[in-house]
Amino acid sequence: MNRDRRVAQKGFTLLELLVVLVILGMLASLAGPRVMKYIGGAKSDTARLQIEEFGAALDLYKLETGRYPDTQEGLQALVEAPPSVSNWNGPYLKKNSIPKDPWGFEYHWVSPGEHGAFDIFSLGADNREGGDGEDKDIVSW
């Protein structure tokens, strides 16, 4: 009879499983917000790096063509020769396409810019001017 009891006692009880689930839930509630904060920061850092890459490509474009692309030609001039430009030796980006910002929106391009020869910016996660945190604008100036 003792042998039957030992066989029947193998495994976890429902109470033990519930305690483990509660502990896991508490750990997730503590760690989750920190992980999300780092993910948001990584997207902002990615946008900043992409804008710097555009700046370097635009400087090479100007060196070869004598000017920056105007607002109408846009960043597309880095991967496709505008009809009015001579000495274009692109594409000036490693990939033959203009990447979107980390939130899936187009980068904004103004040339001549208000803050320099050109302005490149992303409006952040909300795609609206201003904002804080992940909604903050990422700019080239």
mmCIF file of N, CA, C and O in Angstrom, residues 32-89:
data_model
loop_
_atom_site.group_PDB
_atom_site.id
_atom_site.type_symbol
_atom_site.label_atom_id
_atom_site.label_comp_id
_atom_site.label_asym_id
_atom_site.label_seq_id
_atom_site.Cartn_x
_atom_site.Cartn_y
_atom_site.Cartn_z
ATOM 1 N N GLY A 32 9.483 43.747 -17.485
ATOM 2 C CA GLY A 32 8.846 44.166 -18.739
ATOM 3 C C GLY A 32 9.030 45.635 -19.076
ATOM 4 O O GLY A 32 9.464 45.972 -20.179
ATOM 5 N N PRO A 33 8.704 46.554 -18.158
ATOM 6 C CA PRO A 33 8.874 47.979 -18.484
ATOM 7 C C PRO A 33 10.318 48.362 -18.806
ATOM 8 O O PRO A 33 10.564 49.180 -19.678
ATOM 9 N N ARG A 34 11.274 47.750 -18.127
ATOM 10 C CA ARG A 34 12.681 48.060 -18.418
ATOM 11 C C ARG A 34 13.066 47.592 -19.813
ATOM 12 O O ARG A 34 13.782 48.274 -20.528
ATOM 13 N N VAL A 35 12.596 46.418 -20.198
ATOM 14 C CA VAL A 35 12.897 45.900 -21.534
ATOM 15 C C VAL A 35 12.282 46.806 -22.592
ATOM 16 O O VAL A 35 12.921 47.147 -23.586
ATOM 17 N N MET A 36 11.049 47.244 -22.398
ATOM 18 C CA MET A 36 10.384 48.113 -23.364
ATOM 19 C C MET A 36 11.099 49.461 -23.472
ATOM 20 O O MET A 36 11.175 50.033 -24.550
ATOM 21 N N LYS A 37 11.635 49.961 -22.367
ATOM 22 C CA LYS A 37 12.375 51.220 -22.385
ATOM 23 C C LYS A 37 13.615 51.083 -23.265
ATOM 24 O O LYS A 37 13.930 51.969 -24.049
ATOM 25 N N TYR A 38 14.314 49.966 -23.147
ATOM 26 C CA TYR A 38 15.511 49.759 -23.952
ATOM 27 C C TYR A 38 15.170 49.589 -25.428
ATOM 28 O O TYR A 38 15.912 50.040 -26.292
ATOM 29 N N ILE A 39 14.046 48.954 -25.736
ATOM 30 C CA ILE A 39 13.637 48.784 -27.130
ATOM 31 C C ILE A 39 13.343 50.140 -27.752
ATOM 32 O O ILE A 39 13.752 50.437 -28.868
ATOM 33 N N GLY A 40 12.616 51.004 -27.023
ATOM 34 C CA GLY A 40 12.328 52.349 -27.523
ATOM 35 C C GLY A 40 13.592 53.150 -27.744
ATOM 36 O O GLY A 40 13.746 53.853 -28.740
ATOM 37 N N GLY A 41 14.536 53.057 -26.823
ATOM 38 C CA GLY A 41 15.809 53.756 -26.966
ATOM 39 C C GLY A 41 16.606 53.244 -28.150
ATOM 40 O O GLY A 41 17.276 54.015 -28.839
ATOM 41 N N ALA A 42 16.531 51.958 -28.412
ATOM 42 C CA ALA A 42 17.253 51.376 -29.541
ATOM 43 C C ALA A 42 16.702 51.902 -30.867
ATOM 44 O O ALA A 42 17.464 52.160 -31.801
ATOM 45 N N LYS A 43 15.398 52.102 -30.955
ATOM 46 C CA LYS A 43 14.812 52.644 -32.185
ATOM 47 C C LYS A 43 15.272 54.079 -32.409
ATOM 48 O O LYS A 43 15.588 54.466 -33.535
ATOM 49 N N SER A 44 15.323 54.866 -31.361
ATOM 50 C CA SER A 44 15.804 56.248 -31.487
ATOM 51 C C SER A 44 17.266 56.259 -31.915
ATOM 52 O O SER A 44 17.666 57.059 -32.769
ATOM 53 N N ASP A 45 18.072 55.390 -31.341
ATOM 54 C CA ASP A 45 19.486 55.296 -31.720
ATOM 55 C C ASP A 45 19.636 54.877 -33.177
ATOM 56 O O ASP A 45 20.487 55.399 -33.903
ATOM 57 N N THR A 46 18.795 53.958 -33.627
ATOM 58 C CA THR A 46 18.831 53.516 -35.024
ATOM 59 C C THR A 46 18.502 54.665 -35.953
ATOM 60 O O THR A 46 19.175 54.866 -36.972
ATOM 61 N N ALA A 47 17.483 55.450 -35.622
ATOM 62 C CA ALA A 47 17.115 56.603 -36.450
ATOM 63 C C ALA A 47 18.268 57.598 -36.507
ATOM 64 O O ALA A 47 18.592 58.135 -37.581
ATOM 65 N N ARG A 48 18.912 57.855 -35.381
ATOM 66 C CA ARG A 48 20.044 58.780 -35.341
ATOM 67 C C ARG A 48 21.174 58.291 -36.255
ATOM 68 O O ARG A 48 21.764 59.068 -37.016
ATOM 69 N N LEU A 49 21.460 56.995 -36.199
ATOM 70 C CA LEU A 49 22.528 56.424 -37.033
ATOM 71 C C LEU A 49 22.170 56.487 -38.518
ATOM 72 O O LEU A 49 23.031 56.762 -39.362
ATOM 73 N N GLN A 50 20.909 56.232 -38.852
ATOM 74 C CA GLN A 50 20.500 56.309 -40.254
ATOM 75 C C GLN A 50 20.617 57.741 -40.776
ATOM 76 O O GLN A 50 21.049 57.963 -41.905
ATOM 77 N N ILE A 51 20.260 58.718 -39.947
ATOM 78 C CA ILE A 51 20.369 60.116 -40.361
ATOM 79 C C ILE A 51 21.840 60.476 -40.583
ATOM 80 O O ILE A 51 22.180 61.180 -41.541
ATOM 81 N N GLU A 52 22.734 59.985 -39.730
ATOM 82 C CA GLU A 52 24.172 60.216 -39.931
ATOM 83 C C GLU A 52 24.657 59.577 -41.229
ATOM 84 O O GLU A 52 25.474 60.153 -41.949
ATOM 85 N N GLU A 53 24.154 58.379 -41.532
ATOM 86 C CA GLU A 53 24.529 57.713 -42.784
ATOM 87 C C GLU A 53 24.047 58.520 -43.982
ATOM 88 O O GLU A 53 24.773 58.671 -44.971
ATOM 89 N N PHE A 54 22.829 59.055 -43.902
ATOM 90 C CA PHE A 54 22.332 59.923 -44.975
ATOM 91 C C PHE A 54 23.253 61.133 -45.140
ATOM 92 O O PHE A 54 23.569 61.530 -46.257
ATOM 93 N N GLY A 55 23.668 61.735 -44.023
ATOM 94 C CA GLY A 55 24.533 62.904 -44.083
ATOM 95 C C GLY A 55 25.843 62.616 -44.797
ATOM 96 O O GLY A 55 26.294 63.410 -45.639
ATOM 97 N N ALA A 56 26.449 61.480 -44.497
ATOM 98 C CA ALA A 56 27.705 61.102 -45.159
ATOM 99 C C ALA A 56 27.468 60.861 -46.652
ATOM 100 O O ALA A 56 28.275 61.300 -47.494
ATOM 101 N N ALA A 57 26.391 60.196 -46.998
ATOM 102 C CA ALA A 57 26.080 59.934 -48.408
ATOM 103 C C ALA A 57 25.786 61.243 -49.140
ATOM 104 O O ALA A 57 26.202 61.427 -50.294
ATOM 105 N N LEU A 58 25.105 62.161 -48.477
ATOM 106 C CA LEU A 58 24.797 63.451 -49.096
ATOM 107 C C LEU A 58 26.058 64.279 -49.326
ATOM 108 O O LEU A 58 26.167 64.984 -50.340
ATOM 109 N N ASP A 59 27.008 64.199 -48.415
ATOM 110 C CA ASP A 59 28.269 64.917 -48.604
ATOM 111 C C ASP A 59 29.012 64.373 -49.826
ATOM 112 O O ASP A 59 29.578 65.152 -50.613
ATOM 113 N N LEU A 60 29.022 63.073 -50.013
ATOM 114 C CA LEU A 60 29.646 62.471 -51.191
ATOM 115 C C LEU A 60 28.894 62.884 -52.457
ATOM 116 O O LEU A 60 29.505 63.209 -53.479
ATOM 117 N N TYR A 61 27.569 62.885 -52.393
ATOM 118 C CA TYR A 61 26.729 63.327 -53.517
ATOM 119 C C TYR A 61 27.115 64.755 -53.911
ATOM 120 O O TYR A 61 27.316 65.057 -55.090
ATOM 121 N N LYS A 62 27.234 65.648 -52.925
ATOM 122 C CA LYS A 62 27.577 67.044 -53.216
ATOM 123 C C LYS A 62 28.981 67.154 -53.799
ATOM 124 O O LYS A 62 29.230 67.941 -54.718
ATOM 125 N N LEU A 63 29.902 66.374 -53.280
ATOM 126 C CA LEU A 63 31.273 66.395 -53.777
ATOM 127 C C LEU A 63 31.317 66.048 -55.264
ATOM 128 O O LEU A 63 32.066 66.655 -56.034
ATOM 129 N N GLU A 64 30.502 65.093 -55.684
ATOM 130 C CA GLU A 64 30.518 64.644 -57.078
ATOM 131 C C GLU A 64 29.634 65.474 -57.998
ATOM 132 O O GLU A 64 29.950 65.641 -59.164
ATOM 133 N N THR A 65 28.516 65.980 -57.490
ATOM 134 C CA THR A 65 27.575 66.701 -58.357
ATOM 135 C C THR A 65 27.638 68.217 -58.190
ATOM 136 O O THR A 65 27.087 68.947 -59.004
ATOM 137 N N GLY A 66 28.252 68.688 -57.116
ATOM 138 C CA GLY A 66 28.364 70.119 -56.901
ATOM 139 C C GLY A 66 27.247 70.730 -56.081
ATOM 140 O O GLY A 66 27.247 71.927 -55.806
ATOM 141 N N ARG A 67 26.265 69.935 -55.679
ATOM 142 C CA ARG A 67 25.143 70.455 -54.881
ATOM 143 C C ARG A 67 24.435 69.313 -54.168
ATOM 144 O O ARG A 67 24.610 68.145 -54.511
ATOM 145 N N TYR A 68 23.638 69.676 -53.164
ATOM 146 C CA TYR A 68 22.774 68.693 -52.501
ATOM 147 C C TYR A 68 21.490 68.560 -53.299
ATOM 148 O O TYR A 68 21.093 69.500 -53.998
ATOM 149 N N PRO A 69 20.809 67.425 -53.214
ATOM 150 C CA PRO A 69 19.507 67.318 -53.889
ATOM 151 C C PRO A 69 18.535 68.319 -53.274
ATOM 152 O O PRO A 69 18.584 68.578 -52.074
ATOM 153 N N ASP A 70 17.661 68.889 -54.103
ATOM 154 C CA ASP A 70 16.675 69.814 -53.537
ATOM 155 C C ASP A 70 15.528 69.027 -52.896
ATOM 156 O O ASP A 70 15.482 67.796 -52.974
ATOM 157 N N THR A 71 14.624 69.750 -52.283
ATOM 158 C CA THR A 71 13.524 69.101 -51.553
ATOM 159 C C THR A 71 12.701 68.212 -52.475
ATOM 160 O O THR A 71 12.291 67.121 -52.096
ATOM 161 N N GLN A 72 12.473 68.671 -53.693
ATOM 162 C CA GLN A 72 11.659 67.896 -54.633
ATOM 163 C C GLN A 72 12.350 66.587 -55.034
ATOM 164 O O GLN A 72 11.712 65.546 -55.131
ATOM 165 N N GLU A 73 13.657 66.630 -55.271
ATOM 166 C CA GLU A 73 14.392 65.406 -55.628
ATOM 167 C C GLU A 73 14.456 64.454 -54.446
ATOM 168 O O GLU A 73 14.416 63.240 -54.618
ATOM 169 N N GLY A 74 14.573 64.990 -53.259
ATOM 170 C CA GLY A 74 14.533 64.200 -52.042
ATOM 171 C C GLY A 74 15.708 63.256 -51.880
ATOM 172 O O GLY A 74 16.681 63.290 -52.633
ATOM 173 N N LEU A 75 15.600 62.408 -50.875
ATOM 174 C CA LEU A 75 16.648 61.430 -50.595
ATOM 175 C C LEU A 75 16.750 60.376 -51.692
ATOM 176 O O LEU A 75 17.756 59.678 -51.791
ATOM 177 N N GLN A 76 15.730 60.271 -52.516
ATOM 178 C CA GLN A 76 15.741 59.306 -53.617
ATOM 179 C C GLN A 76 16.919 59.568 -54.557
ATOM 180 O O GLN A 76 17.397 58.665 -55.231
ATOM 181 N N ALA A 77 17.419 60.819 -54.570
ATOM 182 C CA ALA A 77 18.566 61.169 -55.415
ATOM 183 C C ALA A 77 19.825 60.410 -55.002
ATOM 184 O O ALA A 77 20.784 60.338 -55.766
ATOM 185 N N LEU A 78 19.827 59.839 -53.806
ATOM 186 C CA LEU A 78 20.983 59.060 -53.364
ATOM 187 C C LEU A 78 21.042 57.678 -54.009
ATOM 188 O O LEU A 78 22.098 57.053 -54.034
ATOM 189 N N VAL A 79 19.917 57.202 -54.518
ATOM 190 C CA VAL A 79 19.891 55.865 -55.119
ATOM 191 C C VAL A 79 19.502 55.882 -56.598
ATOM 192 O O VAL A 79 19.694 54.893 -57.301
ATOM 193 N N GLU A 80 18.966 57.010 -57.075
ATOM 194 C CA GLU A 80 18.532 57.151 -58.457
ATOM 195 C C GLU A 80 18.955 58.517 -58.970
ATOM 196 O O GLU A 80 18.671 59.526 -58.322
ATOM 197 N N ALA A 81 19.590 58.583 -60.103
ATOM 198 C CA ALA A 81 20.071 59.860 -60.632
ATOM 199 C C ALA A 81 18.908 60.756 -61.032
ATOM 200 O O ALA A 81 18.064 60.357 -61.839
ATOM 201 N N PRO A 82 18.838 61.966 -60.479
ATOM 202 C CA PRO A 82 17.822 62.919 -60.947
ATOM 203 C C PRO A 82 18.142 63.330 -62.384
ATOM 204 O O PRO A 82 19.316 63.391 -62.764
ATOM 205 N N PRO A 83 17.121 63.631 -63.189
ATOM 206 C CA PRO A 83 17.364 63.944 -64.602
ATOM 207 C C PRO A 83 18.247 65.180 -64.821
ATOM 208 O O PRO A 83 18.979 65.259 -65.798
ATOM 209 N N SER A 84 18.235 66.129 -63.909
ATOM 210 C CA SER A 84 18.955 67.388 -64.114
ATOM 211 C C SER A 84 20.383 67.382 -63.546
ATOM 212 O O SER A 84 21.039 68.412 -63.535
ATOM 213 N N VAL A 85 20.869 66.233 -63.100
ATOM 214 C CA VAL A 85 22.176 66.177 -62.435
ATOM 215 C C VAL A 85 23.193 65.457 -63.315
ATOM 216 O O VAL A 85 22.935 64.381 -63.843
ATOM 217 N N SER A 86 24.375 66.093 -63.455
ATOM 218 C CA SER A 86 25.465 65.420 -64.157
ATOM 219 C C SER A 86 26.501 64.987 -63.120
ATOM 220 O O SER A 86 26.482 65.450 -61.988
ATOM 221 N N ASN A 87 27.384 64.121 -63.492
ATOM 222 C CA ASN A 87 28.442 63.576 -62.622
ATOM 223 C C ASN A 87 27.899 62.728 -61.484
ATOM 224 O O ASN A 87 28.576 62.548 -60.476
ATOM 225 N N TRP A 88 26.707 62.219 -61.595
ATOM 226 C CA TRP A 88 26.125 61.351 -60.567
ATOM 227 C C TRP A 88 26.800 59.987 -60.687
ATOM 228 O O TRP A 88 26.769 59.358 -61.740
ATOM 229 N N ASN A 89 27.419 59.509 -59.610
ATOM 230 C CA ASN A 89 28.110 58.212 -59.615
ATOM 231 C C ASN A 89 27.562 57.282 -58.545
ATOM 232 O O ASN A 89 28.300 56.511 -57.956
#
